[in-house]
Coordinates of C-alpha atoms and ligand atoms in Angstrom, one line a residue:
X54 CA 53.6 269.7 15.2
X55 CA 54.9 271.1 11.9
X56 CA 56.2 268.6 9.2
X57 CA 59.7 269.8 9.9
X58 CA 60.3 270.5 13.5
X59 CA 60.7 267.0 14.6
X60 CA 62.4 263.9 12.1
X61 CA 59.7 261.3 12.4
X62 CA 57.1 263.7 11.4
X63 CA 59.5 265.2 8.2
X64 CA 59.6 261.1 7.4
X65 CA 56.0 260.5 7.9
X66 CA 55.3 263.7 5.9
X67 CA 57.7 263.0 3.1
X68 CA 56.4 259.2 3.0
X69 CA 52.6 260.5 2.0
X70 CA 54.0 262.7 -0.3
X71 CA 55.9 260.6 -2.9
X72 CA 54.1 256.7 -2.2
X73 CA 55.9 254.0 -3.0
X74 CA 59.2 255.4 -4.3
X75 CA 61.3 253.9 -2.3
X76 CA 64.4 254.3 -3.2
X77 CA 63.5 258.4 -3.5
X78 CA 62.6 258.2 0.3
X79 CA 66.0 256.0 1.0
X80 CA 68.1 258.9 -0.2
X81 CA 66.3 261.6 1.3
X82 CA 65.6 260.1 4.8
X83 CA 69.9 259.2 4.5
X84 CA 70.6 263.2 4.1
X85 CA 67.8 264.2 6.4
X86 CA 68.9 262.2 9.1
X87 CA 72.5 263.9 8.8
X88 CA 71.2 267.0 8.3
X89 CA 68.5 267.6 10.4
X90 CA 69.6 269.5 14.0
X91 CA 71.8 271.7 11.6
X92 CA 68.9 272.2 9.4
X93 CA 66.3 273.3 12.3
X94 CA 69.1 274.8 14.6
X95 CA 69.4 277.8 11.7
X96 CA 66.6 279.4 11.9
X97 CA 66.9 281.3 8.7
X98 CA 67.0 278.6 6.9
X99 CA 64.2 277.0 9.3
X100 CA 61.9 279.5 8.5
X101 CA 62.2 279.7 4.8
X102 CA 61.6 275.8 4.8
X103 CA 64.5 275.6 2.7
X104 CA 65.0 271.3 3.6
X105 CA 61.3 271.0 2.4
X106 CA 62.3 273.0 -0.9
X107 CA 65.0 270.3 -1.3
X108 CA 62.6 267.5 -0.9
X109 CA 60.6 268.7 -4.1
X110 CA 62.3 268.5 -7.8
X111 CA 62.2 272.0 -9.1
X112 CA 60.5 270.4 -12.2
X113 CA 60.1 266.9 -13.9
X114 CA 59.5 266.5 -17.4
X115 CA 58.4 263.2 -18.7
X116 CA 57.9 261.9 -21.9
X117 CA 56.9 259.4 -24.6
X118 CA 60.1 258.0 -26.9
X119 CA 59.0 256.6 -29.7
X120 CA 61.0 254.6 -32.1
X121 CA 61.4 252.0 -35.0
X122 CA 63.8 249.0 -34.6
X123 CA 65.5 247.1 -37.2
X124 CA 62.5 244.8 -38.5
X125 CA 60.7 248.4 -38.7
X126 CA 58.7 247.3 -35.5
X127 CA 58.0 250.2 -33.6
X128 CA 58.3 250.6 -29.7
X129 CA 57.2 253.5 -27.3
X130 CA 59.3 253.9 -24.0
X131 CA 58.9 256.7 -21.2
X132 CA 61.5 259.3 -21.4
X133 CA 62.5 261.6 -18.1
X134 CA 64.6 264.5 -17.2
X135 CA 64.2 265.1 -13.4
X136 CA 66.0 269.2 -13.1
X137 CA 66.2 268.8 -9.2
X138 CA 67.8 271.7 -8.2
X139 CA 68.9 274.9 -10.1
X140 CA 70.3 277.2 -7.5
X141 CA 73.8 276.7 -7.5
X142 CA 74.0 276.5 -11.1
X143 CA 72.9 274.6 -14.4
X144 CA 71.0 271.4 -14.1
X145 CA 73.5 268.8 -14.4
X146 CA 73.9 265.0 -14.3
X147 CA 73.5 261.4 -16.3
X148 CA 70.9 260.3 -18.4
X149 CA 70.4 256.3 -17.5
X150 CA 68.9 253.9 -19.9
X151 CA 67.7 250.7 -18.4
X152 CA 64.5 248.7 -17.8
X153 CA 64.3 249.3 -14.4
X154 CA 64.2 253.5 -14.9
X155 CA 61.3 255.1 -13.3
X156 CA 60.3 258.7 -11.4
X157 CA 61.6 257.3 -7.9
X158 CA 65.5 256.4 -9.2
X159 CA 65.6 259.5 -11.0
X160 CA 64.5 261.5 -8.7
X161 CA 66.8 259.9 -6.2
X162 CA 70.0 260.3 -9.1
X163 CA 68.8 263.7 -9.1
X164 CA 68.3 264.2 -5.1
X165 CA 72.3 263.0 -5.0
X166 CA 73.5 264.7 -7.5
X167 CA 72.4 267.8 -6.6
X168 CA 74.4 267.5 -3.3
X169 CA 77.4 265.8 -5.1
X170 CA 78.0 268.8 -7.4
X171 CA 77.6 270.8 -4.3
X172 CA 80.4 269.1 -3.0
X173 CA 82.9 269.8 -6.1
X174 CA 82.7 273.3 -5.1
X175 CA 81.8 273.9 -9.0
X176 CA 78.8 276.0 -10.3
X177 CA 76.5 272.8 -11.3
X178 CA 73.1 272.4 -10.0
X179 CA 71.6 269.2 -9.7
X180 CA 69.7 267.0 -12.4
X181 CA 68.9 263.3 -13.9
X182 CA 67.5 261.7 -17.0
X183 CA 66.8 258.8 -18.4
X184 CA 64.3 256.2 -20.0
X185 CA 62.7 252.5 -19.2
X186 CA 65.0 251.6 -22.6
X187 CA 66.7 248.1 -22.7
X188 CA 69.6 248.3 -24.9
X189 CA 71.0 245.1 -24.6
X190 CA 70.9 242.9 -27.8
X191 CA 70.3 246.0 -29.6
X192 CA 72.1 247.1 -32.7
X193 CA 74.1 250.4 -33.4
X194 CA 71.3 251.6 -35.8
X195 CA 68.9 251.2 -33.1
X196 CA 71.1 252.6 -30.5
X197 CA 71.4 255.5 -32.6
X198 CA 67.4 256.0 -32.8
X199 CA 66.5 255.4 -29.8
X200 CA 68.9 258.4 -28.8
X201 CA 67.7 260.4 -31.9
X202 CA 64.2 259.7 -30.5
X203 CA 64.9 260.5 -27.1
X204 CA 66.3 263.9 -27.9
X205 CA 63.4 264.9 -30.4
X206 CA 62.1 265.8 -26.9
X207 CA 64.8 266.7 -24.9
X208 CA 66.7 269.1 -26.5
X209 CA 63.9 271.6 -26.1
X210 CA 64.6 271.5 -21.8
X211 CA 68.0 271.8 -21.8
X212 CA 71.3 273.8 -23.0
X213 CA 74.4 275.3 -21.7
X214 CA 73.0 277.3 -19.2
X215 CA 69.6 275.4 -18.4
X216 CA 70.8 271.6 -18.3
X217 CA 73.2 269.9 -19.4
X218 CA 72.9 265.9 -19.4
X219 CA 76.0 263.6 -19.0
X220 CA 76.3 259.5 -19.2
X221 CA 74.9 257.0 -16.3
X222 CA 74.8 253.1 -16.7
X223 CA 74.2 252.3 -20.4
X224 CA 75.0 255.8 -21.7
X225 CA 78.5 256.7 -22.5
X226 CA 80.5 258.3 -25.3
X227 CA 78.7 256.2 -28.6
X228 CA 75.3 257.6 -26.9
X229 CA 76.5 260.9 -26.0
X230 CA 77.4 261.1 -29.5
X231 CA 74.1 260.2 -31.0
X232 CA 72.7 262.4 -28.3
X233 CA 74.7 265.4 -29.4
X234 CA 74.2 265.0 -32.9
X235 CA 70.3 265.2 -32.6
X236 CA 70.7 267.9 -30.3
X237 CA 73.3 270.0 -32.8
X238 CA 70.8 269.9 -35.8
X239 CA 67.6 270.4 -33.7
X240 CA 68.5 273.6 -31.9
X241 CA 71.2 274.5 -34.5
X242 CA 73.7 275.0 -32.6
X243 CA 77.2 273.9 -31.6
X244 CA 77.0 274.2 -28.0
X245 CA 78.3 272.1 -24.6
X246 CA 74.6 271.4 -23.6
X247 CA 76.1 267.8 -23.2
X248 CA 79.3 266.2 -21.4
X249 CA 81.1 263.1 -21.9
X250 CA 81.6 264.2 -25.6
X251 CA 83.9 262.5 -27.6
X252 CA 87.9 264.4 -28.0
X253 CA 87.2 265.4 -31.4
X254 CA 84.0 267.6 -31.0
X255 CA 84.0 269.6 -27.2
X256 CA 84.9 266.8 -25.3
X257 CA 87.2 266.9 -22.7
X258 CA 90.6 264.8 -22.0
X259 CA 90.2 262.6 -18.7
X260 CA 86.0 263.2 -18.5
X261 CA 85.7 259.2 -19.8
X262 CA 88.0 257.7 -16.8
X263 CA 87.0 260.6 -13.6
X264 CA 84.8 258.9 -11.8
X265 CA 86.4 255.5 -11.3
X266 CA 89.9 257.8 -11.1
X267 CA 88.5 260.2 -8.7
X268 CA 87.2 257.2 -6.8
X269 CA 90.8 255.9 -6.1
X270 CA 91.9 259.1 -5.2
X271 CA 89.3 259.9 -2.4
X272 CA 90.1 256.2 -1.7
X273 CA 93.7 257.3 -0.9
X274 CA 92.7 260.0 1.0
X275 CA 90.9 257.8 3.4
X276 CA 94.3 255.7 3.8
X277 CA 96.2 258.4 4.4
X278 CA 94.0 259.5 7.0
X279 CA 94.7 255.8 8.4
X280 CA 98.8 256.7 7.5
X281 CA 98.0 253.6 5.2
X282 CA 98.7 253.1 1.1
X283 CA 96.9 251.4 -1.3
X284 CA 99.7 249.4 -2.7
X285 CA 99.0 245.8 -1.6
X286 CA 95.9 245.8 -0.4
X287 CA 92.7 243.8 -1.8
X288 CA 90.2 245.1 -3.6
X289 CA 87.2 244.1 -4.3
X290 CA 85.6 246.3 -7.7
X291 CA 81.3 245.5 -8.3
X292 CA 80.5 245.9 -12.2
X293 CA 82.4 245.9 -15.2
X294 CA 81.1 249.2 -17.0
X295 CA 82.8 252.6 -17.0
X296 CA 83.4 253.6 -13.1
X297 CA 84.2 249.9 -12.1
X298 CA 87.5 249.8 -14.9
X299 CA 88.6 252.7 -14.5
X300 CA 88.8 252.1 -10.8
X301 CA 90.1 249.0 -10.9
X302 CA 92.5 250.3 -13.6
X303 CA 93.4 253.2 -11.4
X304 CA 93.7 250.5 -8.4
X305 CA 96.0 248.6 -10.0
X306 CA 98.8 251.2 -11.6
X307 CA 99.0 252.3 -7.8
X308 CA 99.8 248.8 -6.7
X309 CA 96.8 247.3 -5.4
X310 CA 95.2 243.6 -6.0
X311 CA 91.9 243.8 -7.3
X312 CA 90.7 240.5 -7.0
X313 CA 86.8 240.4 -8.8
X314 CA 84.8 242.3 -10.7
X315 CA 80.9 241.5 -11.6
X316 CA 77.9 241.8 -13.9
X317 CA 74.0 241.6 -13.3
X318 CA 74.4 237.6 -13.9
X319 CA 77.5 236.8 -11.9
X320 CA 81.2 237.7 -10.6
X321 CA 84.7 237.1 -11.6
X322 CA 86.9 236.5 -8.7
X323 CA 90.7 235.8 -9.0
X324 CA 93.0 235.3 -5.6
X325 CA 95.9 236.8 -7.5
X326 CA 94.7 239.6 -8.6
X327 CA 93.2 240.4 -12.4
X328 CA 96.6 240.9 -14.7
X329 CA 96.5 244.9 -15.6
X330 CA 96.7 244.1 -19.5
X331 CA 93.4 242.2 -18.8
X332 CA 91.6 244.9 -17.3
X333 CA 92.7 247.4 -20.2
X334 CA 91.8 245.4 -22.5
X335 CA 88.2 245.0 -20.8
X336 CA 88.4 249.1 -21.0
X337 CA 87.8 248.7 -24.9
X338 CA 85.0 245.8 -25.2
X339 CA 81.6 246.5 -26.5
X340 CA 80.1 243.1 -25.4
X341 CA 78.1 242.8 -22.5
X342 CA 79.8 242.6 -18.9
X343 CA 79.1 239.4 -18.4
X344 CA 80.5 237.8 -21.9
X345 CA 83.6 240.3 -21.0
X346 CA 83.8 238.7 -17.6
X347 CA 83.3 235.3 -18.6
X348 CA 86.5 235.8 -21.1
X349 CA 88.6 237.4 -18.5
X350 CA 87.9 234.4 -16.2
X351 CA 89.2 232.0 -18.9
X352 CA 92.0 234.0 -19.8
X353 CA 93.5 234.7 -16.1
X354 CA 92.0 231.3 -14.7
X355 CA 90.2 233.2 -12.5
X356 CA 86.7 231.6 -11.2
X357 CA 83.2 233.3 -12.8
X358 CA 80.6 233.0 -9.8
X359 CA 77.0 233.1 -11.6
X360 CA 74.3 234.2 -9.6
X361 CA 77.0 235.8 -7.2
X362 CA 78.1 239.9 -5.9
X363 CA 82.0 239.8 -5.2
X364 CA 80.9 240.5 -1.5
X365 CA 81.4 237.0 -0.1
X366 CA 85.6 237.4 -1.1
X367 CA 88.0 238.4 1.2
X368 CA 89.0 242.1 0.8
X369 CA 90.8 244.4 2.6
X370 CA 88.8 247.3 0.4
X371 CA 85.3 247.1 -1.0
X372 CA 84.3 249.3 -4.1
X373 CA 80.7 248.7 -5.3
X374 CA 80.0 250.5 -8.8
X375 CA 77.5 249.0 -10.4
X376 CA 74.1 250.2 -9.2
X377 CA 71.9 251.7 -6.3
X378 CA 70.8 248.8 -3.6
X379 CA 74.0 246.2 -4.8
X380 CA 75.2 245.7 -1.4
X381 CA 72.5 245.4 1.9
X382 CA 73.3 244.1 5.4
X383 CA 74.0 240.7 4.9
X384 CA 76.7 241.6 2.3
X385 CA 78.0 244.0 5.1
X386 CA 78.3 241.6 7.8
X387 CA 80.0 239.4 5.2
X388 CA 82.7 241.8 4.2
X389 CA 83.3 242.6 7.9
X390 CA 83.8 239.1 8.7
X391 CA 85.9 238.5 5.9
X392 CA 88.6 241.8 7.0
X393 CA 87.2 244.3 5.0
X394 CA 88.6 247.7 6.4
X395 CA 87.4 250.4 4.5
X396 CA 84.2 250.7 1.8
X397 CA 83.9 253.6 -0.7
X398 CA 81.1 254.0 -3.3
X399 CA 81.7 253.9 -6.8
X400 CA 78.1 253.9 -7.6
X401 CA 75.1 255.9 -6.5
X402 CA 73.8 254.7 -3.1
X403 CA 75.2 251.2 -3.6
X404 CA 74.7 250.5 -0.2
X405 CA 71.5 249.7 1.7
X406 CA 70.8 251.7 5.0
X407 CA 71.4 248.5 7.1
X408 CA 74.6 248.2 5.4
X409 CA 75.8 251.5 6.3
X410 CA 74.8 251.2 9.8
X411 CA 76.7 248.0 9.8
X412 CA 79.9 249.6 8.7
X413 CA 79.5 252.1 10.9
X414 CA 78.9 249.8 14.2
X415 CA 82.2 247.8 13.1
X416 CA 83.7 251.1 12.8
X417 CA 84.5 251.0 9.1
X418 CA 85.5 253.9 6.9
X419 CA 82.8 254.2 4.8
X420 CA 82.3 257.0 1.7
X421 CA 79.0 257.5 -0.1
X422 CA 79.0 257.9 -3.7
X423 CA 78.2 261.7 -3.7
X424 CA 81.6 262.6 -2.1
X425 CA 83.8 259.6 -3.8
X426 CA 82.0 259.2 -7.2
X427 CA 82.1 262.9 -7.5
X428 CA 85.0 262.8 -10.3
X429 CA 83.0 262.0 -12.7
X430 CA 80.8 265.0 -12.8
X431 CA 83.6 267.7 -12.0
X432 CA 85.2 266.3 -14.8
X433 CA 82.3 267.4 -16.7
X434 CA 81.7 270.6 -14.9
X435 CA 85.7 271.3 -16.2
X436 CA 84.2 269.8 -20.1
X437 CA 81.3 272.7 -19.6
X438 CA 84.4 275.5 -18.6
X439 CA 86.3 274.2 -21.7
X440 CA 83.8 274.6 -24.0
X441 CA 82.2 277.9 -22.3
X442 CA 85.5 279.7 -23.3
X443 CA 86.4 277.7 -26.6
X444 CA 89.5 275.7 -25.6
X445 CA 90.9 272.6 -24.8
X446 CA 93.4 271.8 -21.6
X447 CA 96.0 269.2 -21.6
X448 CA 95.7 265.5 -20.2
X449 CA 98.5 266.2 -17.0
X450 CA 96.8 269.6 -15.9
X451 CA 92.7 268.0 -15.8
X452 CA 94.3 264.8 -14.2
X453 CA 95.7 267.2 -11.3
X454 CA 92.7 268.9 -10.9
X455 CA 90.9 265.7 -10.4
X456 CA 92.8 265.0 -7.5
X457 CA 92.7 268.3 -5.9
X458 CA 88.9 268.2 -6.3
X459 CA 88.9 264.6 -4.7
X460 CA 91.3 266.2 -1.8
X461 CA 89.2 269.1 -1.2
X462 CA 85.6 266.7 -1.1
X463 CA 87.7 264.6 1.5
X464 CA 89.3 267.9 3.2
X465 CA 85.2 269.4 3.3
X466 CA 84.0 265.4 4.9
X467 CA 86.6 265.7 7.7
X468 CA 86.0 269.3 8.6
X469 CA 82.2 269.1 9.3
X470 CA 83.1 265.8 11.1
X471 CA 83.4 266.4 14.8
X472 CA 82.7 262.8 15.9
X473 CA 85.3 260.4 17.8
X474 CA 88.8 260.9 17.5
X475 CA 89.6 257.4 15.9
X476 CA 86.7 257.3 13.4
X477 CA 85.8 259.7 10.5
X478 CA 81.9 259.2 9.7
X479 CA 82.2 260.1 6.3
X480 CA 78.4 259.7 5.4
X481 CA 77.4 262.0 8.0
X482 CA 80.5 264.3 7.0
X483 CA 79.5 265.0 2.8
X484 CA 75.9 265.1 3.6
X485 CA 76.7 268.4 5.9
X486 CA 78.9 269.8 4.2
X487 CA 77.3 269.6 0.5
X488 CA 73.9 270.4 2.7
X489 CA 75.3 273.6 3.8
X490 CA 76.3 274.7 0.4
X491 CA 73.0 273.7 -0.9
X492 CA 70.9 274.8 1.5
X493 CA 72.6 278.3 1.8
X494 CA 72.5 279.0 -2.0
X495 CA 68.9 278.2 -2.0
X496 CA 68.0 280.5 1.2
X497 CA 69.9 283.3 -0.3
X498 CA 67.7 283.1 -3.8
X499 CA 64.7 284.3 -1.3
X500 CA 61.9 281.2 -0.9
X501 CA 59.7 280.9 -4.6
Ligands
LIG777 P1 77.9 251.2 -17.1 O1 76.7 251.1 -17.9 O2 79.2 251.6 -17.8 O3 78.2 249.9 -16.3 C1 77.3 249.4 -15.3 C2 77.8 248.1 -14.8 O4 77.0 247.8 -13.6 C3 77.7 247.0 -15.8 O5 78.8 246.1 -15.5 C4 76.4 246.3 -15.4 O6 76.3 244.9 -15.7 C5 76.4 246.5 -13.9 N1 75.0 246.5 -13.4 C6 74.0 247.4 -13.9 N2 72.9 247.1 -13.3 C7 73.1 246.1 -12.4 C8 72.4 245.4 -11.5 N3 71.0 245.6 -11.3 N4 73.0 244.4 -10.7 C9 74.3 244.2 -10.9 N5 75.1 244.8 -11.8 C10 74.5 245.7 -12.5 O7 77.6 252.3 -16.0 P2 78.6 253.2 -15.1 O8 79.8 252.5 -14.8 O9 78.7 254.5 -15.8 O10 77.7 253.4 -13.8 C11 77.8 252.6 -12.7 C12 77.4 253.3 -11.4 O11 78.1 254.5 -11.2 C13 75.9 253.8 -11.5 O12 75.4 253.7 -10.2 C14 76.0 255.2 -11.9 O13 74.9 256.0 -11.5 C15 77.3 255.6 -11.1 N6 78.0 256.8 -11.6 C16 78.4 256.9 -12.9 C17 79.2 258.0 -13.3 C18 79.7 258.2 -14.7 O14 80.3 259.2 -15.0 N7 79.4 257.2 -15.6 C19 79.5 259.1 -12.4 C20 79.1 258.8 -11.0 C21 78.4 257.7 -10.7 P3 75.2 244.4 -16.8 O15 75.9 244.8 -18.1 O16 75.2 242.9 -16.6 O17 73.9 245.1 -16.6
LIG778 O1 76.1 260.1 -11.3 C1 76.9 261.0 -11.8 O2 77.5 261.8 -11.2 C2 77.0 260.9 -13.3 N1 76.4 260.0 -13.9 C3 77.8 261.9 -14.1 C4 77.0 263.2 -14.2 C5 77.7 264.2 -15.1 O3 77.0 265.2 -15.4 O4 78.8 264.1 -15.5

């Protein structure tokens, strides 16, 4: 029996091939098992083995990232850049700092990205970075060097037309800075080898809020679908960083009620929804989530649940964007029990597998992250246009092209989705479709 002719041996094969990264093998298996009668039905792409291809990172560079913090104690961290796939066009996606980093959630990042960026229809290929870094309790100085010291190495892998790194959790436009900086005087060189950049120096207009923007607009998609709106319902947002704001921001100018938001410690719920000047004002902290949250609890009087995830409050909409694995079964039964009617992912594979295949036994609309969270890095694929031919577009025309990008991700889910009539499977829907792209770029590059 070959590895790939049947699923169970592709999962047995894949499984000896990459022990013990689990989540790796979680995002794979969730495509492959999508993908798979399509994949061995075409027998071009069958016999060029072009699903085994995908389930191997075109390279992974790892290194050591050595620094000096305030006290002039010095630490060494582990630095990656995962360049997944490269056949539809630059490497491209987030650079992650957290304790938790390691090979298995980059690869995973860079597994889903690489099939996200499919789906924007744009010429990005699919990539992830990142280091086992803590930054929390850690000054601006050593912010800045651990980013100085990060891209000592980097800067040498990528560049405009190789890779270009964006943010993920714990990166945004103070680290992107730094990032840039180090990579300007290293290569010399004033080039968009980096997203997310601030205004004044190649950065793009509406880059910062796409991905929790986008998110509400795929989100509006699936109502319409439904002939539903978003104004009044109940949302429930996960996190308090970057995507999870700007969602909720988005949420509420188009009437919604978003009623919690949460941290790594704990959650903030409020029945009457969190007052939009709050949430603004969260937009511009630089505390932690959970000192942010705590404060927005006391000044709405809304509740702060420590130890808690917001999914045990009734919803009609759930939105987790905080990290991979927030939200497993138990969480799923919970929402559906409380009314939830619709789920779409903020984050990257927020949701475990028995979640999922709860939604989809209670029948619930549910999108993954790489067809709703997919703002984010078309935004930045529109940053690497601006930059490629030296201008800058306005505010009103990027904002539109959000949500015609978002319309055409939700337009591609539904058109490879021949399931029943009264349910849209949109899991199974973006892994086709951005698997198709993928897969026939990658057969038409000849097999190497
Ligand atoms: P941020 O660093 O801005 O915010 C992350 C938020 O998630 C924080 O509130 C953080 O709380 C919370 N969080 C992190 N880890 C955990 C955890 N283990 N348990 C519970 N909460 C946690 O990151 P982003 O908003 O940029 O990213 C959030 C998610 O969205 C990630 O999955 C990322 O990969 C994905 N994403 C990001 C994009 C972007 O453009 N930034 C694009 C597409 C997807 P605390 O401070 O307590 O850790
Ligand atoms: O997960 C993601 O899509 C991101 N972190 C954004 C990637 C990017 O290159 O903008």
């Amino acid at each position: 029996m070959e590895k790939d002719e049947n699923l169970e041996e592709f999962r047995r094969w894949l499984k000896e091939r990459n022990p013990g990264e689990e989540e790796f093998l979680q995002a794979v298996d969730d495509l492959a098992t999508d993908v798979f009668s399509l994949y061995t039905q075409n027998q071009d792409w069958y016999d060029a083995c072009v699903l085994l291809h995908l389930c191997e990172a075109d390279r992974i560079i790892s290194f050591r990232v050595c620094w000096e913090d305030d006290n002039g104690a010095v630490h060494v961290n582990r630095g990656w850049r995962v360049q997944y796939c490269g056949a539809i066009g630059p490497y491209k996606g987030g650079i992650r700092f957290h304790p938790t980093v390691n090979e298995s959630i980059l690869k995973f990042l860079a597994f889903e990205q690489t099939f996200k960026n499919a789906l924007t229809g744009l010429p990005i290929g699919g990539g992830k970075g990142g280091a086992d870094f803590d930054p929390r309790g850690r000054s601006d100085r050593e912010i800045m060097r651990f980013c100085q010291a990060f891209m000592d190495e980097l800067y040498r892998h990528i560049g405009e037309n190789t890779d270009v790194p964006a943010g993920d959790i714990n990166v945004g436009r103070r680290e992107i800075g730094y990032l840039f900086g180090q990579y300007r005087r290293l290569a010399n060189t004033f080039s968009g080898a980096l997203t997310g950049k601030d205004i004044e120096f190649g950065g793009s207009h509406v880059r910062m809020e796409a991905t929790g923007y986008g998110l509400v607009y795929f989100l509006r998609c699936m109502l319409a679908q439904r002939n539903q709106e978003l104004g009044g319902q109940v949302v429930a947002v996960s996190g308090a960083g970057n995507v999870a704001l700007h969602a909720a921001q988005k949420a509420v100018q188009l009437g919604a009620k978003v009623v919690s938001l949460s941290s790594s410690r704990g959650a903030l719920y409020y029945r009457d929804g969190i007052p939009r000047e709050l949430i603004e004002k969260a937009l511009d902290h630089r505390a932690g989530s959970t000192e942010l949250l705590t404060g927005m609890a006391d000044a709405c009087g809304g509740e702060w649940h420590k130890g808690s995830t917001p999914w045990s409050f009734p919803c009609d909409i759930a939105l987790p964007c905080a990290t991979q694995n927030e939200l497993d079964g138990n969480d799923a039964r919970a929402l559906i029990e409380n009314g939830v009617k619709m789920v779409a992912e903020g984050a990257n594979m927020p949701c475990t597998a028995g979640a999922i295949e709860a939604f989809q036994k209670a029948r619930i609309p549910h999108a993954p992250g790489k067809a709703s969270n997919a703002g984010g890095v078309a935004l930045s694929g529109l940053e690497m246009a601006q930059n490629a031919s030296f201008t800058r577009w306005e505010q009103e025309r990027l904002n539109e092209q959000l949500v015609e990008i978002m319309q055409d991700i939700h337009r591609q889910c539904i058109a490879e989705e021949q399931g029943e009539k009264d349910y849209i499977n949109y899991h199974r829907g973006a892994n086709l479709a951005a698997f198709r792209r993928v897969a026939s770029a990658v057969y038409a590059q000849g097999v190497g």
